[in-house]
Amino acid sequence: MSVSKDEYDKMAKEASPPSPVLKDCIFAFLVGGFICLLGQVIFDLLVMNGVDEDNSRTLVGMSLIVLTAILTGIGVFDNIAKYAGAGTMVPITGFANSVVSPAMEYSSEGRILGTAANMFKIAGPVIVYGCSSAVLYGAIIYIFGLY
Amino acid sequence: MGKRLGKNTVLLDSKPHIISNAAVVGRKEGEGPLKDGFDAIFEDGTMGQDTWEKAESQMLKQAVQTALQKADLTPEDVQAVFSGDLLNQCIGSNFGLRDLEIPFVGLYGACSTMALSLCMASLAVESGAFEKVAAATSSHFCSAEKQFRYPLEYGGQRPPSAQWTVTGSGACVLDNGGGKPYIDAIHIGTIQDLGIKDSNNMGAAMAPVDVKIEP
């Protein structure tokens, strides 16, 4: 049997079971929505208790990061994310998990060359291109005076 | 000496005999349809070690020791061990076999390592220079995920085509004494790359090699 790369690619795609897109979308919507709701609840509670809005926004992000770090640490987060997909990946929880999980995994290789060297293995590209695009975006705004 | 049959296949005259074998596995494998055929099933994925890599080495050591015990042999009785695994520089085999002090040939064949180690071991026996040799391999789901994909606690979704790396180790002892089961012929595959780039679909990447068997 001899097939070309294109033919084989087609065969592999046909043979691979497709992702359950509708189910994934529903779970992502529900879990992602719940995380946003949770953020809003934390925000409202802070504002009600006299924290100003700017600080409250920062504290919401921090709260979700800490919560994710704890859930990742006790091995619960990946079980939720298995069903939630983009629902946990897109909010700040996904970013927090992508830093905490390699930090845990590589702790067996030492504090410096293990945890510290590897903790941005997954989040690193996001930081690099996030910062780069922020600089580019800032330059465009500065040059064209869009604000 | 073996007789060549076409481009990839060699028929072996000495019919290297597999005198014993052993397989040790993790919990998930131990729940599968082959569970009665395993020599040991580890409920704890760490095997009492502090890293996944050490756990893999521990499994490999136990597989080789069990295979030797079943044939009433000690490590001194075998003249070489052919072994490989998926970890950097075959450290699973290196550290697992370190204490046994058997001359070691490290191999890398990814998923085909057991077949490769049996091929090389049987060629060693066929050559007449070795009387008894061992062939082994190991892999561990957790150490493989760590090396090739994402950390275990990373919250990602596995596509339905994703395979699970086996947590387990297998070992065989071969000699030239005849008897069944024996190795009749070996087939060394040529590299087939049909351009699959998805690290979550290793089955599709490897299937072309599996189906292209011809003398």
mmCIF file of N, CA, C and O in Angstrom, chain A residues 1 3 5 8 12 16-19 24 72 75 77-78 81-83 85 89 97-98 101-102 104-106 108-109 122, chain B residues 50-53 142 146 150-157 159-161 193-196 201 203-205 207-208 211-212:
data_model
loop_
_atom_site.group_PDB
_atom_site.id
_atom_site.type_symbol
_atom_site.label_atom_id
_atom_site.label_comp_id
_atom_site.label_asym_id
_atom_site.label_seq_id
_atom_site.Cartn_x
_atom_site.Cartn_y
_atom_site.Cartn_z
ATOM 1 N N MET A 1 0.846 -1.196 0.000
ATOM 2 C CA MET A 1 0.000 0.000 0.000
ATOM 3 C C MET A 1 0.879 1.243 0.000
ATOM 4 O O MET A 1 1.803 1.358 0.769
ATOM 5 N N VAL A 3 0.497 5.471 -0.141
ATOM 6 C CA VAL A 3 -0.383 6.645 -0.196
ATOM 7 C C VAL A 3 0.462 7.914 -0.069
ATOM 8 O O VAL A 3 1.534 7.901 0.534
ATOM 9 N N LYS A 5 1.147 11.913 1.232
ATOM 10 C CA LYS A 5 0.922 12.576 2.515
ATOM 11 C C LYS A 5 -0.476 13.170 2.587
ATOM 12 O O LYS A 5 -1.135 13.100 3.614
ATOM 13 N N TYR A 8 -3.009 10.433 3.046
ATOM 14 C CA TYR A 8 -2.925 9.871 4.398
ATOM 15 C C TYR A 8 -3.519 10.837 5.425
ATOM 16 O O TYR A 8 -4.216 10.422 6.343
ATOM 17 N N ALA A 12 -6.381 9.919 7.968
ATOM 18 C CA ALA A 12 -6.219 10.055 9.417
ATOM 19 C C ALA A 12 -7.331 10.931 9.992
ATOM 20 O O ALA A 12 -7.881 10.640 11.048
ATOM 21 N N SER A 16 -10.040 9.648 12.702
ATOM 22 C CA SER A 16 -9.987 10.190 14.064
ATOM 23 C C SER A 16 -11.376 10.622 14.499
ATOM 24 O O SER A 16 -12.050 11.356 13.780
ATOM 25 N N PRO A 17 -11.799 10.174 15.671
ATOM 26 C CA PRO A 17 -13.121 10.603 16.132
ATOM 27 C C PRO A 17 -13.135 12.113 16.364
ATOM 28 O O PRO A 17 -12.170 12.669 16.879
ATOM 29 N N PRO A 18 -14.199 12.804 15.955
ATOM 30 C CA PRO A 18 -14.241 14.263 16.129
ATOM 31 C C PRO A 18 -14.506 14.645 17.584
ATOM 32 O O PRO A 18 -15.079 13.855 18.337
ATOM 33 N N SER A 19 -14.077 15.841 17.977
ATOM 34 C CA SER A 19 -14.383 16.341 19.318
ATOM 35 C C SER A 19 -15.879 16.616 19.407
ATOM 36 O O SER A 19 -16.486 17.074 18.435
ATOM 37 N N ASP A 24 -18.803 20.342 24.256
ATOM 38 C CA ASP A 24 -17.682 21.166 24.712
ATOM 39 C C ASP A 24 -18.109 22.624 24.869
ATOM 40 O O ASP A 24 -17.762 23.282 25.847
ATOM 41 N N THR A 72 -5.522 23.607 41.665
ATOM 42 C CA THR A 72 -4.496 22.869 40.921
ATOM 43 C C THR A 72 -3.641 22.061 41.890
ATOM 44 O O THR A 72 -3.360 20.890 41.651
ATOM 45 N N GLY A 75 -5.142 18.954 43.048
ATOM 46 C CA GLY A 75 -5.429 18.006 41.956
ATOM 47 C C GLY A 75 -6.867 17.998 41.486
ATOM 48 O O GLY A 75 -7.328 17.013 40.921
ATOM 49 N N PHE A 77 -8.316 20.890 39.734
ATOM 50 C CA PHE A 77 -8.522 21.785 38.591
ATOM 51 C C PHE A 77 -8.539 21.037 37.250
ATOM 52 O O PHE A 77 -9.398 21.270 36.409
ATOM 53 N N ASP A 78 -7.583 20.113 37.061
ATOM 54 C CA ASP A 78 -7.526 19.430 35.762
ATOM 55 C C ASP A 78 -8.755 18.566 35.517
ATOM 56 O O ASP A 78 -9.161 18.364 34.375
ATOM 57 N N ALA A 81 -11.272 21.057 34.312
ATOM 58 C CA ALA A 81 -10.877 21.556 32.985
ATOM 59 C C ALA A 81 -11.094 20.517 31.894
ATOM 60 O O ALA A 81 -11.311 20.849 30.735
ATOM 61 N N LYS A 82 -11.036 19.233 32.261
ATOM 62 C CA LYS A 82 -11.254 18.150 31.305
ATOM 63 C C LYS A 82 -12.611 18.310 30.630
ATOM 64 O O LYS A 82 -12.775 18.018 29.459
ATOM 65 N N TYR A 83 -13.612 18.778 31.392
ATOM 66 C CA TYR A 83 -14.945 18.982 30.829
ATOM 67 C C TYR A 83 -15.146 20.421 30.370
ATOM 68 O O TYR A 83 -15.800 20.681 29.377
ATOM 69 N N GLY A 85 -12.901 22.759 29.338
ATOM 70 C CA GLY A 85 -12.128 23.205 28.177
ATOM 71 C C GLY A 85 -11.849 24.690 28.214
ATOM 72 O O GLY A 85 -11.252 25.201 29.160
ATOM 73 N N MET A 89 -9.954 27.627 30.516
ATOM 74 C CA MET A 89 -8.695 28.015 29.873
ATOM 75 C C MET A 89 -8.646 29.515 29.589
ATOM 76 O O MET A 89 -7.622 30.169 29.785
ATOM 77 N N ASN A 97 -3.320 28.276 36.121
ATOM 78 C CA ASN A 97 -3.081 26.834 36.088
ATOM 79 C C ASN A 97 -1.855 26.488 35.254
ATOM 80 O O ASN A 97 -1.077 25.591 35.602
ATOM 81 N N SER A 98 -1.649 27.237 34.144
ATOM 82 C CA SER A 98 -0.522 26.925 33.268
ATOM 83 C C SER A 98 0.815 27.290 33.912
ATOM 84 O O SER A 98 1.865 26.868 33.437
ATOM 85 N N SER A 101 0.861 24.359 37.332
ATOM 86 C CA SER A 101 1.010 22.925 37.036
ATOM 87 C C SER A 101 2.445 22.529 36.661
ATOM 88 O O SER A 101 2.950 21.543 37.209
ATOM 89 N N PRO A 102 3.159 23.280 35.793
ATOM 90 C CA PRO A 102 4.560 22.881 35.576
ATOM 91 C C PRO A 102 5.433 23.106 36.815
ATOM 92 O O PRO A 102 6.378 22.348 37.043
ATOM 93 N N MET A 104 4.614 22.555 39.814
ATOM 94 C CA MET A 104 4.451 21.343 40.629
ATOM 95 C C MET A 104 5.164 20.158 40.000
ATOM 96 O O MET A 104 5.892 19.416 40.658
ATOM 97 N N GLU A 105 4.939 19.986 38.698
ATOM 98 C CA GLU A 105 5.476 18.819 37.988
ATOM 99 C C GLU A 105 7.001 18.759 38.077
ATOM 100 O O GLU A 105 7.581 17.699 38.259
ATOM 101 N N TYR A 106 7.642 19.919 37.937
ATOM 102 C CA TYR A 106 9.107 19.934 37.876
ATOM 103 C C TYR A 106 9.764 20.147 39.235
ATOM 104 O O TYR A 106 10.983 20.264 39.309
ATOM 105 N N SER A 108 10.245 18.089 41.331
ATOM 106 C CA SER A 108 11.105 16.927 41.610
ATOM 107 C C SER A 108 12.518 17.144 41.082
ATOM 108 O O SER A 108 13.430 16.414 41.437
ATOM 109 N N GLU A 109 12.707 18.142 40.204
ATOM 110 C CA GLU A 109 14.040 18.377 39.636
ATOM 111 C C GLU A 109 14.761 19.529 40.329
ATOM 112 O O GLU A 109 15.761 20.035 39.811
ATOM 113 N N ILE A 122 4.746 26.801 29.759
ATOM 114 C CA ILE A 122 3.503 26.897 28.981
ATOM 115 C C ILE A 122 3.057 28.353 28.878
ATOM 116 O O ILE A 122 2.638 28.806 27.815
ATOM 117 N N ASP B 50 10.148 8.837 44.661
ATOM 118 C CA ASP B 50 9.726 10.232 44.759
ATOM 119 C C ASP B 50 9.597 10.942 43.415
ATOM 120 O O ASP B 50 9.167 12.094 43.370
ATOM 121 N N THR B 51 9.951 10.303 42.297
ATOM 122 C CA THR B 51 9.670 10.906 40.989
ATOM 123 C C THR B 51 9.104 9.841 40.055
ATOM 124 O O THR B 51 9.288 8.638 40.276
ATOM 125 N N TRP B 52 8.431 10.304 38.982
ATOM 126 C CA TRP B 52 7.873 9.370 37.995
ATOM 127 C C TRP B 52 9.000 8.617 37.299
ATOM 128 O O TRP B 52 8.858 7.453 36.946
ATOM 129 N N GLU B 53 10.112 9.306 37.070
ATOM 130 C CA GLU B 53 11.224 8.676 36.351
ATOM 131 C C GLU B 53 11.810 7.530 37.169
ATOM 132 O O GLU B 53 12.118 6.459 36.632
ATOM 133 N N CYS B 142 2.994 8.986 33.314
ATOM 134 C CA CYS B 142 3.279 10.288 33.917
ATOM 135 C C CYS B 142 4.610 10.867 33.442
ATOM 136 O O CYS B 142 4.718 12.060 33.148
ATOM 137 N N LYS B 146 4.970 14.212 30.981
ATOM 138 C CA LYS B 146 5.846 15.296 31.437
ATOM 139 C C LYS B 146 6.852 15.643 30.354
ATOM 140 O O LYS B 146 7.110 16.805 30.073
ATOM 141 N N TYR B 150 2.035 17.781 28.336
ATOM 142 C CA TYR B 150 1.799 18.797 29.366
ATOM 143 C C TYR B 150 1.939 18.208 30.765
ATOM 144 O O TYR B 150 1.821 17.013 30.949
ATOM 145 N N PRO B 151 2.163 19.075 31.786
ATOM 146 C CA PRO B 151 2.166 18.573 33.164
ATOM 147 C C PRO B 151 0.821 17.908 33.495
ATOM 148 O O PRO B 151 -0.201 18.264 32.905
ATOM 149 N N LEU B 152 0.865 16.980 34.428
ATOM 150 C CA LEU B 152 -0.353 16.218 34.756
ATOM 151 C C LEU B 152 -1.485 17.106 35.236
ATOM 152 O O LEU B 152 -2.648 16.849 34.949
ATOM 153 N N GLU B 153 -1.156 18.142 36.001
ATOM 154 C CA GLU B 153 -2.205 18.985 36.575
ATOM 155 C C GLU B 153 -2.634 20.111 35.638
ATOM 156 O O GLU B 153 -3.445 20.952 35.998
ATOM 157 N N TYR B 154 -2.082 20.127 34.416
ATOM 158 C CA TYR B 154 -2.456 21.164 33.450
ATOM 159 C C TYR B 154 -3.886 20.915 32.984
ATOM 160 O O TYR B 154 -4.251 19.787 32.645
ATOM 161 N N GLY B 155 -4.676 21.968 32.988
ATOM 162 C CA GLY B 155 -6.088 21.833 32.649
ATOM 163 C C GLY B 155 -6.351 21.927 31.164
ATOM 164 O O GLY B 155 -6.831 22.937 30.700
ATOM 165 N N GLY B 156 -6.009 20.902 30.437
ATOM 166 C CA GLY B 156 -6.274 20.895 29.004
ATOM 167 C C GLY B 156 -7.235 19.770 28.664
ATOM 168 O O GLY B 156 -7.449 18.867 29.462
ATOM 169 N N GLN B 157 -7.814 19.851 27.461
ATOM 170 C CA GLN B 157 -8.700 18.781 27.019
ATOM 171 C C GLN B 157 -7.956 17.882 26.055
ATOM 172 O O GLN B 157 -7.333 18.367 25.115
ATOM 173 N N PRO B 159 -7.895 15.502 22.953
ATOM 174 C CA PRO B 159 -8.799 15.183 21.849
ATOM 175 C C PRO B 159 -9.130 13.684 21.869
ATOM 176 O O PRO B 159 -8.352 12.897 22.413
ATOM 177 N N PRO B 160 -10.271 13.300 21.290
ATOM 178 C CA PRO B 160 -10.657 11.885 21.349
ATOM 179 C C PRO B 160 -9.619 10.958 20.702
ATOM 180 O O PRO B 160 -9.600 9.767 20.988
ATOM 181 N N SER B 161 -8.745 11.504 19.825
ATOM 182 C CA SER B 161 -7.748 10.651 19.165
ATOM 183 C C SER B 161 -6.505 10.428 20.030
ATOM 184 O O SER B 161 -5.625 9.666 19.657
ATOM 185 N N ASP B 193 7.398 8.406 7.079
ATOM 186 C CA ASP B 193 6.860 9.659 7.617
ATOM 187 C C ASP B 193 5.806 10.187 6.660
ATOM 188 O O ASP B 193 6.126 10.642 5.565
ATOM 189 N N LEU B 194 4.575 10.089 7.085
ATOM 190 C CA LEU B 194 3.505 10.599 6.226
ATOM 191 C C LEU B 194 2.998 11.949 6.733
ATOM 192 O O LEU B 194 1.879 12.351 6.461
ATOM 193 N N GLY B 195 3.853 12.627 7.506
ATOM 194 C CA GLY B 195 3.601 14.035 7.803
ATOM 195 C C GLY B 195 2.588 14.329 8.884
ATOM 196 O O GLY B 195 2.055 15.435 8.935
ATOM 197 N N ILE B 196 2.309 13.356 9.773
ATOM 198 C CA ILE B 196 1.391 13.657 10.885
ATOM 199 C C ILE B 196 2.163 14.465 11.938
ATOM 200 O O ILE B 196 3.222 14.049 12.397
ATOM 201 N N ASN B 201 -1.854 12.512 18.401
ATOM 202 C CA ASN B 201 -2.359 11.451 17.532
ATOM 203 C C ASN B 201 -1.213 10.572 17.063
ATOM 204 O O ASN B 201 -0.952 10.435 15.869
ATOM 205 N N GLY B 203 -0.922 7.455 17.116
ATOM 206 C CA GLY B 203 -1.380 6.260 16.393
ATOM 207 C C GLY B 203 -1.315 6.489 14.890
ATOM 208 O O GLY B 203 -0.795 5.654 14.143
ATOM 209 N N ALA B 204 -1.809 7.645 14.453
ATOM 210 C CA ALA B 204 -1.805 7.946 13.021
ATOM 211 C C ALA B 204 -0.384 8.134 12.507
ATOM 212 O O ALA B 204 -0.062 7.773 11.376
ATOM 213 N N ALA B 205 0.506 8.672 13.358
ATOM 214 C CA ALA B 205 1.892 8.885 12.935
ATOM 215 C C ALA B 205 2.612 7.553 12.740
ATOM 216 O O ALA B 205 3.456 7.414 11.862
ATOM 217 N N ALA B 207 1.080 4.368 12.402
ATOM 218 C CA ALA B 207 0.371 3.328 11.658
ATOM 219 C C ALA B 207 1.014 2.975 10.309
ATOM 220 O O ALA B 207 1.070 1.801 9.966
ATOM 221 N N PRO B 208 1.526 3.940 9.536
ATOM 222 C CA PRO B 208 2.105 3.577 8.241
ATOM 223 C C PRO B 208 3.226 2.548 8.357
ATOM 224 O O PRO B 208 3.391 1.699 7.496
ATOM 225 N N VAL B 211 1.679 -0.977 8.916
ATOM 226 C CA VAL B 211 1.005 -1.642 7.803
ATOM 227 C C VAL B 211 1.958 -1.954 6.654
ATOM 228 O O VAL B 211 1.648 -2.743 5.790
ATOM 229 N N LYS B 212 3.145 -1.342 6.670
ATOM 230 C CA LYS B 212 4.055 -1.598 5.556
ATOM 231 C C LYS B 212 5.015 -2.727 5.911
ATOM 232 O O LYS B 212 6.184 -2.496 6.182
#
